[in-house]
Amino acid sequence: KSKKITNFATIMWIDPIKTIELIIKGLIVGIIASAPMGPVGVLTIRRTLNKGRWYGMATGLGAAVSDMIYAVLTVLGMSVVMDFIEKPATMLYLKLGGSFMLFLFGWYTFQSKPSIAPPGKSRGSLFQNALTGFLVTLSNPLIIFLFLALFARFSFIQNGHPVEQTVGVTSILMGALVWWFSLTQAINKVRNHFHMETIGRINRYIGVIVMAASLAGLVFSFYY
């Protein structure tokens, strides 16, 4: 019995330093996963411009919840193969693969030209706006591959530590919310000077940042 209690205490123990690092990584993952201006990003901007900031934020909130669901699925999936990927050589290859996938994602974001039909005249409720943001994001299961790349790149894997896994996934949600809050706040302030062509420039900036980060990660993979 005492052995079971010890094992339980070990699982539930949280290292403060590692937890802070985990939260920072989770915030970064959440922001990177949310930042590219895909359909839900364009929808959020349009709603912010046409309906108001809180309608755009509600759309982003729905997208963030969907991202969190995919993050949870990714954590559970990676936990299954944890014994395999904990080997140093395998982890190196996984980090290299994650960096490569991130570079491809950055390139796709750089050259993409997203478009979506403008929202209808009816505002709908905040819940309805959040629901559509949730469904638009949920309809793209390929986000799991992005999370796989991000988790591998940031060594964002916690096997057998449900508390740390919960903290990690929650921090991803917080990172996504930080992005959507910042985006809707910025768009709301420049609504009279904003043009939809700006989305293309935003995507190019984000693409360059992600590609640069992936190349830096490629180098650091051999040292950390």
Backbone as numpy.savetxt, mean C-alpha at the origin, in Angstrom:
# Nx Ny Nz CAx CAy CAz Cx Cy Cz
2.42 -27.09 31.23 1.59 -25.88 31.23 2.46 -24.62 31.23
3.51 -24.64 32.08 4.39 -23.48 32.15 5.10 -23.26 30.81
5.39 -24.36 30.08 6.02 -24.24 28.77 5.09 -23.56 27.78
3.80 -23.92 27.84 2.81 -23.30 26.96 2.69 -21.81 27.26
2.71 -21.46 28.54 2.62 -20.05 28.93 3.83 -19.29 28.41
5.02 -19.91 28.52 6.25 -19.28 28.03 6.18 -19.05 26.53
5.70 -20.07 25.79 5.58 -19.94 24.34 4.59 -18.85 23.97
3.49 -18.79 24.72 2.47 -17.76 24.46 3.04 -16.37 24.72
3.81 -16.24 25.81 4.41 -14.95 26.15 5.42 -14.53 25.08
6.15 -15.52 24.54 7.12 -15.22 23.48 6.43 -14.71 22.24
5.31 -15.36 21.88 4.55 -14.95 20.69 3.97 -13.56 20.87
3.48 -13.27 22.08 2.79 -12.00 22.32 3.76 -10.86 22.63
5.05 -11.17 22.85 6.02 -10.14 23.20 6.29 -9.24 22.00
6.37 -7.95 22.28 6.67 -6.97 21.23 7.93 -6.22 21.60
8.92 -6.29 20.73 10.14 -5.52 20.91 9.85 -4.08 20.48
9.98 -3.10 21.42 9.63 -1.71 21.08 10.37 -1.17 19.87
11.68 -1.45 19.76 12.47 -0.94 18.65 12.00 -1.55 17.34
11.83 -2.88 17.34 11.37 -3.56 16.12 9.96 -3.14 15.76
9.15 -2.85 16.77 7.77 -2.44 16.50 7.74 -1.08 15.81
8.59 -0.16 16.27 8.67 1.17 15.63 9.12 1.01 14.18
10.12 0.16 13.98 10.62 -0.10 12.62 9.52 -0.71 11.76
8.75 -1.63 12.35 7.65 -2.28 11.64 6.58 -1.27 11.24
6.26 -0.36 12.15 5.25 0.66 11.86 5.71 1.57 10.73
6.98 1.98 10.78 7.52 2.84 9.72 7.46 2.13 8.37
7.88 0.87 8.36 7.82 0.09 7.12 6.38 -0.04 6.62
5.46 -0.29 7.56 4.06 -0.43 7.18 3.49 0.85 6.59
3.86 1.98 7.18 3.41 3.27 6.64 3.92 3.47 5.21
5.20 3.12 5.00 5.80 3.26 3.67 5.09 2.35 2.66
4.85 1.10 3.07 4.16 0.15 2.19 2.76 0.66 1.84
2.05 1.16 2.84 0.69 1.67 2.60 0.67 2.84 1.64
1.64 3.74 1.78 1.71 4.91 0.90 2.07 4.50 -0.52
3.08 3.62 -0.66 3.49 3.19 -2.00 2.37 2.45 -2.71
1.64 1.61 -1.97 0.56 0.84 -2.58 -0.60 1.73 -3.02
-0.78 2.88 -2.35 -1.91 3.75 -2.64 -1.59 4.87 -3.62
-0.31 5.26 -3.70 0.06 6.49 -4.41 -0.19 6.50 -5.92
0.08 5.42 -6.67 -0.10 5.50 -8.12 -1.54 5.88 -8.50
-1.65 6.73 -9.53 -2.96 7.22 -9.94 -3.65 6.25 -10.88
-4.12 5.14 -10.32 -4.93 4.21 -11.08 -6.38 4.66 -11.06
-7.31 3.78 -11.43 -8.74 4.15 -11.47 -9.26 4.75 -10.17
-8.90 4.14 -9.01 -9.43 4.65 -7.75 -8.81 6.00 -7.41
-7.55 6.23 -7.80 -6.93 7.53 -7.57 -7.61 8.62 -8.38
-7.88 8.32 -9.65 -8.57 9.29 -10.50 -9.98 9.55 -9.98
-10.64 8.48 -9.55 -12.00 8.62 -9.02 -11.99 9.50 -7.77
-11.01 9.30 -6.91 -10.91 10.10 -5.69 -10.70 11.57 -6.02
-9.83 11.85 -6.99 -9.57 13.24 -7.38 -10.82 13.87 -7.97
-11.49 13.16 -8.86 -12.71 13.71 -9.48 -13.77 14.02 -8.43
-13.93 13.12 -7.48 -14.95 13.34 -6.45 -14.57 14.49 -5.53
-13.28 14.63 -5.26 -12.83 15.75 -4.45 -13.14 17.07 -5.16
-12.90 17.11 -6.48 -13.15 18.32 -7.26 -14.63 18.60 -7.43
-15.41 17.55 -7.69 -16.82 17.73 -8.04 -17.79 17.69 -6.86
-17.42 16.95 -5.83 -18.34 16.77 -4.71 -17.85 17.39 -3.41
-16.53 17.48 -3.27 -15.98 18.00 -2.02 -14.96 17.05 -1.44
-14.15 17.60 -0.54 -13.03 16.84 0.00 -13.45 15.56 0.72
-14.51 15.61 1.51 -14.87 14.45 2.31 -15.41 13.31 1.46
-15.99 13.62 0.31 -16.43 12.56 -0.59 -15.23 11.87 -1.22
-14.21 12.67 -1.54 -12.98 12.07 -2.04 -12.29 11.24 -0.97
-12.28 11.74 0.27 -11.66 11.01 1.36 -12.39 9.71 1.64
-13.72 9.73 1.53 -14.51 8.51 1.73 -14.14 7.46 0.68
-13.94 7.90 -0.55 -13.52 6.99 -1.62 -12.16 6.39 -1.30
-11.22 7.23 -0.84 -9.90 6.74 -0.45 -9.96 5.78 0.73
-10.87 6.06 1.67 -11.03 5.17 2.82 -11.45 3.78 2.37
-12.40 3.73 1.43 -12.83 2.43 0.90 -11.69 1.69 0.24
-10.87 2.43 -0.52 -9.71 1.82 -1.17 -8.71 1.31 -0.14
-8.52 2.08 0.94 -7.56 1.69 1.98 -8.00 0.40 2.68
-9.29 0.25 2.92 -9.80 -0.97 3.56 -9.58 -2.17 2.64
-9.80 -1.98 1.35 -9.57 -3.05 0.38 -8.09 -3.43 0.36
-7.21 -2.42 0.38 -5.78 -2.69 0.42 -5.41 -3.50 1.66
-6.03 -3.16 2.80 -5.73 -3.87 4.03 -6.12 -5.34 3.92
-7.25 -5.61 3.27 -7.68 -7.00 3.08 -6.65 -7.77 2.27
-6.17 -7.16 1.18 -5.16 -7.82 0.36 -3.85 -7.96 1.12
-3.54 -7.00 2.00 -2.32 -7.10 2.81 -2.43 -8.28 3.77
-3.60 -8.46 4.37 -3.81 -9.59 5.29 -3.65 -10.91 4.54
-4.24 -11.00 3.34 -4.12 -12.22 2.54 -2.66 -12.49 2.18
-1.91 -11.43 1.90 -0.50 -11.59 1.58 0.29 -12.08 2.78
0.02 -11.51 3.96 0.70 -11.95 5.19 0.42 -13.43 5.45
-0.84 -13.83 5.32 -1.21 -15.22 5.57 -0.54 -16.15 4.55
-0.51 -15.70 3.30 0.10 -16.52 2.26 1.59 -16.68 2.45
2.25 -15.61 2.87 3.70 -15.67 3.05 4.06 -16.47 4.30
3.17 -16.47 5.28 3.43 -17.25 6.50 3.50 -18.74 6.18
2.73 -19.17 5.18 2.71 -20.59 4.81 4.07 -21.06 4.33
4.79 -20.17 3.62 6.09 -20.55 3.05 7.26 -19.95 3.83
6.99 -19.55 5.07 8.01 -18.85 5.85 9.26 -19.70 6.08
9.09 -20.99 6.36 10.25 -21.85 6.61 11.17 -21.90 5.40
10.58 -21.79 4.23 11.37 -21.84 2.99 12.12 -20.53 2.77
11.45 -19.40 2.96 12.05 -18.12 2.60 12.94 -17.55 3.71
12.97 -18.20 4.90 13.83 -17.71 5.96 15.31 -18.01 5.69
15.60 -18.90 4.74 16.97 -19.20 4.40 17.62 -17.96 3.78
18.84 -17.61 4.23 19.50 -16.37 3.75 19.57 -16.27 2.24
19.95 -17.35 1.56 20.08 -17.31 0.10 18.72 -17.08 -0.55
17.69 -17.76 -0.04 16.35 -17.60 -0.59 15.84 -16.19 -0.36
16.13 -15.63 0.82 15.69 -14.28 1.14 16.36 -13.27 0.22
17.63 -13.52 -0.12 18.33 -12.63 -1.04 17.65 -12.62 -2.40
17.35 -13.82 -2.90 16.68 -13.91 -4.20 15.30 -13.26 -4.15
14.62 -13.42 -3.01 13.30 -12.83 -2.86 13.38 -11.30 -2.87
14.40 -10.76 -2.20 14.59 -9.31 -2.20 14.93 -8.79 -3.59
15.77 -9.54 -4.30 16.12 -9.15 -5.66 14.89 -9.18 -6.56
14.10 -10.24 -6.40 12.86 -10.33 -7.18 11.89 -9.23 -6.83
11.82 -8.90 -5.53 10.94 -7.82 -5.10 11.36 -6.49 -5.68
12.68 -6.25 -5.72 13.19 -5.00 -6.30 12.86 -4.93 -7.79
13.01 -6.07 -8.48 12.70 -6.10 -9.91 11.22 -5.84 -10.16
10.36 -6.46 -9.35 8.92 -6.26 -9.51 8.54 -4.81 -9.22
9.19 -4.22 -8.21 8.93 -2.82 -7.90 9.35 -1.91 -9.05
10.47 -2.25 -9.69 10.92 -1.45 -10.84 9.90 -1.52 -11.96
9.39 -2.72 -12.24 8.37 -2.86 -13.28 7.11 -2.08 -12.91
6.76 -2.13 -11.64 5.59 -1.39 -11.18 5.80 0.11 -11.34
7.02 0.58 -11.02 7.34 2.00 -11.19 7.29 2.40 -12.65
7.80 1.53 -13.53 7.78 1.82 -14.97 6.34 1.87 -15.49
5.53 0.91 -15.05 4.12 0.90 -15.46 3.43 2.18 -15.01
3.71 2.60 -13.78 3.10 3.82 -13.26 3.59 5.05 -14.04
4.87 5.06 -14.40 5.47 6.18 -15.11 4.80 6.41 -16.46
4.54 5.33 -17.19 4.04 5.49 -18.55 2.51 5.32 -18.67
1.83 5.05 -17.55 0.38 4.83 -17.61 -0.37 6.14 -17.79
-1.50 6.04 -18.47 -2.38 7.19 -18.69 -3.79 6.79 -18.28
-4.04 6.79 -16.97 -5.34 6.31 -16.48 -6.48 7.22 -16.87
-7.62 6.63 -17.06 -8.82 7.42 -17.34 -10.01 6.68 -16.76
-11.00 7.44 -16.42 -12.21 6.84 -15.85 -13.36 7.80 -16.11
-14.54 7.25 -16.28 -15.69 8.10 -16.54 -15.95 9.01 -15.36
-16.34 10.27 -15.60 -16.61 11.18 -14.49 -17.79 10.71 -13.68
-17.83 11.03 -12.39 -18.93 10.60 -11.54 -20.23 11.27 -11.94
-21.32 10.64 -11.59 -22.63 11.19 -11.94 -22.92 12.45 -11.15
-24.05 13.06 -11.49 -24.42 14.31 -10.83 -24.83 14.08 -9.38
-25.39 12.89 -9.11 -25.83 12.60 -7.75 -24.62 12.39 -6.85
-24.61 13.07 -5.71 -23.47 12.94 -4.79 -23.43 11.58 -4.12
-24.59 11.07 -3.76 -24.63 9.84 -2.99 -24.15 10.10 -1.57
-24.28 9.09 -0.72 -23.83 9.24 0.66 -22.34 8.98 0.75
-21.75 9.36 1.89 -20.34 9.08 2.11 -20.08 7.58 2.09
-21.03 6.81 2.63 -20.89 5.36 2.63 -20.88 4.81 1.20
-21.76 5.32 0.35 -21.80 4.86 -1.04 -20.50 5.18 -1.76
-19.95 6.36 -1.49 -18.68 6.73 -2.11 -17.55 5.83 -1.61
-17.56 5.52 -0.32 -16.55 4.62 0.24 -16.70 3.22 -0.35
-17.94 2.77 -0.52 -18.19 1.43 -1.05 -17.67 1.29 -2.47
-17.90 2.32 -3.30 -17.40 2.23 -4.68 -15.87 2.24 -4.71
-15.25 3.05 -3.85 -13.79 3.04 -3.76 -13.27 1.67 -3.35
-13.98 1.04 -2.41 -13.62 -0.30 -1.95 -13.74 -1.31 -3.08
-14.84 -1.27 -3.83 -15.08 -2.26 -4.88 -14.14 -2.07 -6.06
-13.85 -0.81 -6.40 -12.92 -0.56 -7.52 -11.55 -1.14 -7.19
-11.09 -0.95 -5.96 -9.78 -1.48 -5.56 -9.82 -2.99 -5.41
-10.91 -3.51 -4.86 -11.03 -4.95 -4.65 -11.07 -5.70 -5.98
-11.51 -5.03 -7.04 -11.62 -5.68 -8.35 -10.27 -5.91 -9.01
-9.18 -5.48 -8.35 -7.84 -5.65 -8.91 -6.99 -6.52 -7.99
-7.17 -7.85 -8.07 -6.42 -8.75 -7.18 -4.92 -8.75 -7.45
-4.48 -8.14 -8.56 -3.04 -8.08 -8.84 -2.29 -7.27 -7.79
-3.04 -6.53 -6.95 -2.40 -5.76 -5.89 -1.63 -6.69 -4.95
-2.03 -7.96 -4.90 -1.32 -8.93 -4.06 0.14 -9.05 -4.48
0.38 -9.01 -5.81 1.76 -9.12 -6.29 2.57 -7.90 -5.89
1.92 -6.74 -5.84 2.61 -5.54 -5.37 2.98 -5.70 -3.90
2.05 -6.20 -3.10 2.34 -6.41 -1.68 3.43 -7.46 -1.49
3.43 -8.50 -2.31 4.49 -9.50 -2.22 5.85 -8.86 -2.47
5.90 -8.00 -3.49 7.16 -7.31 -3.79 7.57 -6.38 -2.66
6.62 -5.63 -2.12 6.91 -4.69 -1.04 7.32 -5.42 0.23
6.62 -6.50 0.56 6.95 -7.26 1.76 8.35 -7.87 1.65
8.68 -8.35 0.45 10.00 -8.93 0.25 11.08 -7.85 0.33
10.79 -6.70 -0.29 11.78 -5.63 -0.33 12.07 -5.09 1.07
11.04 -4.98 1.92 11.20 -4.40 3.25 11.32 -5.47 4.33
11.46 -6.73 3.92 11.51 -7.84 4.89 10.33 -7.74 5.86
9.18 -7.46 5.30 7.98 -7.20 6.09 7.23 -8.50 6.32
7.88 -9.44 7.02 7.30 -10.77 7.22 7.44 -11.13 8.69
6.33 -11.41 9.34 6.36 -11.77 10.76 5.61 -13.09 10.92
6.36 -14.18 11.04 5.73 -15.49 11.16 5.60 -15.90 12.62
4.42 -16.34 13.00 4.21 -16.80 14.37 4.10 -15.70 15.39
3.91 -14.46 14.92 3.77 -13.32 15.83 2.51 -12.53 15.45
1.34 -13.02 15.86 0.08 -12.38 15.46 -0.03 -10.92 15.87
0.56 -10.57 17.02 0.48 -9.18 17.46 1.26 -8.29 16.49
2.47 -8.72 16.13 3.28 -7.93 15.19 2.63 -7.89 13.80
2.02 -9.00 13.40 1.32 -9.02 12.12 0.17 -8.02 12.13
-0.55 -7.96 13.25 -1.66 -7.02 13.37 -1.16 -5.58 13.31
-0.06 -5.32 14.03 0.54 -3.98 14.02 0.97 -3.61 12.60
1.60 -4.57 11.91 2.07 -4.31 10.55 0.95 -3.99 9.59
-0.10 -4.81 9.60 -1.23 -4.58 8.69 -1.94 -3.27 9.03
-2.09 -2.99 10.33 -2.73 -1.74 10.74 -1.92 -0.53 10.28
-0.59 -0.65 10.35 0.25 0.47 9.91 0.14 0.67 8.40
-0.08 -0.41 7.65 -0.32 -0.28 6.21 -1.60 0.51 5.96
-2.64 0.19 6.72 -3.89 0.93 6.61 -3.67 2.40 6.94
-2.90 2.68 7.99 -2.64 4.06 8.38 -1.85 4.80 7.28
-0.89 4.10 6.67 -0.13 4.70 5.58 -1.02 5.06 4.41
-1.94 4.16 4.07 -2.88 4.43 2.98 -3.77 5.62 3.31
-4.23 5.70 4.55 -5.09 6.82 4.96 -4.32 8.14 4.95
-3.04 8.09 5.35 -2.21 9.30 5.28 -2.13 9.79 3.85
-1.95 8.87 2.90 -1.86 9.25 1.50 -3.17 9.89 1.02
-4.29 9.21 1.27 -5.58 9.72 0.77 -5.94 11.04 1.44
-5.63 11.18 2.72 -5.91 12.44 3.41 -5.08 13.56 2.80
-3.79 13.29 2.59 -2.90 14.30 2.02 -3.32 14.67 0.60
-3.68 13.66 -0.20 -4.07 13.91 -1.59 -5.34 14.76 -1.66
-6.36 14.38 -0.92 -7.62 15.12 -0.98 -7.45 16.53 -0.42
-6.62 16.67 0.60 -6.35 18.00 1.16 -5.67 18.88 0.12
-4.66 18.33 -0.58 -3.93 19.11 -1.58 -4.83 19.47 -2.76
-5.61 18.49 -3.24 -6.50 18.74 -4.38 -7.55 19.77 -4.02
-8.06 19.70 -2.81 -9.08 20.64 -2.37 -8.55 22.07 -2.35
-7.28 22.23 -2.01 -6.70 23.57 -1.91 -6.39 24.17 -3.28
-6.13 23.32 -4.27 -5.78 23.84 -5.60 -6.89 23.54 -6.62
-8.10 23.33 -6.14 -9.18 22.90 -7.03 -9.41 23.88 -8.19
-9.17 25.16 -7.98 -9.40 26.13 -9.05 -8.27 26.17 -10.08
-7.16 25.51 -9.78 -6.02 25.53 -10.70 -5.64 24.13 -11.15
-6.46 23.14 -10.79 -6.11 21.75 -11.07 -6.70 21.31 -12.40
-5.89 20.57 -13.17 -6.34 19.99 -14.43 -6.06 18.49 -14.39
-6.89 17.72 -15.04 -6.74 16.28 -14.99 -5.43 15.81 -15.62
-4.83 16.66 -16.49 -3.54 16.30 -17.06 -2.46 16.19 -15.98
-2.73 16.85 -14.85 -1.78 16.81 -13.74 -1.57 15.38 -13.25
-2.59 14.53 -13.41 -2.49 13.15 -12.96 -1.34 12.44 -13.67
-1.18 12.74 -14.97 -0.08 12.13 -15.71 1.26 12.51 -15.13
1.41 13.78 -14.75 2.67 14.22 -14.15 2.89 13.57 -12.79
1.80 13.46 -12.01 1.91 12.80 -10.70 2.39 11.37 -10.87
1.81 10.66 -11.85 2.22 9.29 -12.10 3.69 9.19 -12.49
4.15 10.14 -13.31 5.55 10.11 -13.73 6.48 10.34 -12.53
6.12 11.30 -11.67 6.94 11.55 -10.48 6.99 10.31 -9.58
5.81 9.72 -9.35 5.73 8.54 -8.50 6.52 7.39 -9.12
6.38 7.22 -10.45 7.10 6.15 -11.14 8.59 6.29 -10.99
9.11 7.51 -11.13 10.55 7.75 -10.99 11.00 7.42 -9.56
10.22 7.85 -8.58 10.58 7.59 -7.17 10.61 6.10 -6.88
9.59 5.37 -7.36 9.52 3.93 -7.11 10.66 3.21 -7.82
10.95 3.59 -9.06 12.06 2.95 -9.79 13.39 3.22 -9.11
13.59 4.47 -8.65 14.84 4.80 -7.95 14.95 4.01 -6.65
13.84 3.88 -5.94 13.86 3.12 -4.68 14.14 1.64 -4.95
13.60 1.12 -6.05 13.83 -0.30 -6.37 15.29 -0.54 -6.73
15.92 0.40 -7.45 17.34 0.26 -7.80 18.22 0.36 -6.55
17.86 1.27 -5.64 18.60 1.37 -4.39 18.45 0.08 -3.58
17.23 -0.44 -3.57 16.99 -1.69 -2.86 17.76 -2.85 -3.46
17.92 -2.82 -4.78 18.69 -3.86 -5.47 20.13 -3.88 -4.97
20.70 -2.70 -4.78 22.08 -2.59 -4.29 22.16 -3.03 -2.82
21.23 -2.52 -2.01 21.27 -2.82 -0.58 20.99 -4.29 -0.28
20.37 -5.01 -1.24 20.06 -6.42 -1.01 21.31 -7.23 -0.72
22.46 -6.78 -1.23 23.70 -7.53 -1.04 24.40 -7.18 0.26
23.86 -6.16 0.97 24.52 -5.71 2.20 23.65 -5.90 3.44
22.33 -6.02 3.26 21.43 -6.13 4.42 20.52 -7.33 4.25
